[in-house]
Phi, psi and omega in degrees: 000319179295323179294319178295318179297320180292328178295318182292343177267001180266120178302322181296315179298317181295321179294318178297315180297314179297323180294318179294314180296317178297321178293322180296319179295317180292328179299329181292341182266006188297328185266354180286129180246111180279169176296321177299320178294319183291315189260345184233293190298310181294315176300321178297315180296319178295325176295320176299318179297320180295332177276351179103031177071248182297333178295342180291346182293348175281357181232151173278115180245120180072197183240017176277158178290163186302318181303317178292320178300321180297312181293319179297322178298323176294318182295331180291346179277350180287145181277050178225166178303142189297324179294328176293320180297318179297315180291324179300319178299313181294321180293322176304317180285339169302314180294318178296321177296320178297320177296315180298320178295320176300317178297321180294313179297318178299319179296315179296319180294320181292328177293324182282330185255343181084000179271155184284321187216128178235101188299318184288335173297320176299316181300318181298314179295319179298314182295320182302310182290323183297333186239011173292122184305320183297325178290318179299311181295320183301319184268301191278339178259315186264341180072022180282162188248020184296334179293340181291302181291328178297324177302312181291326178296310182296319179294323179293323176295320178302312181287334173298314179293332177276001180064030173262077194289322179297313179296319182298309183287333174294316178294324177296322177296321177296318178300318177301320182296331179276319184205133184288346177299346177304338183302337183294339181263353184300317178303321178297316179300313182295316179298313182295316184296316185275348178256006182294156179293000000 
């Protein structure tokens, strides 16, 4: 009993447990085919395959930006059903987004308490993103790619708060390259940067 109790107090154990549970929930959405998957994502991916995977980058396929097309072209080379490959890509970025959220919460907590590292603050941020229903549905059921640009946005905010401005704005630029919706956070960046001490 003491060993189990000590495990539950370990941030690493909790992150592993949350990752497994989050993955199990996402696994349940693997066979769901959304309208976007039927009429857009799967046809685009099949078109990439017809061009030869990475060779398709010489053509404009679909209406996504080049960075997403590049990663999707790589995913079409995997020996699995194309809808699984598309969802796998989005789920991978769910995990990266959860890590970025953990880093952000940890950064905010350390600013408030003055400590360098707060492991459980990371766990809270990680868990929040891992189990938000909209994120789960977006990636594992619908195969959407919003977690990709969101990952770079959250990471850029983290480095903004850490005053690593070159890294922060570089990550924000990468987020822009994936999706123009990134513009909604630009006013916050400008306000924070120009009002800093």
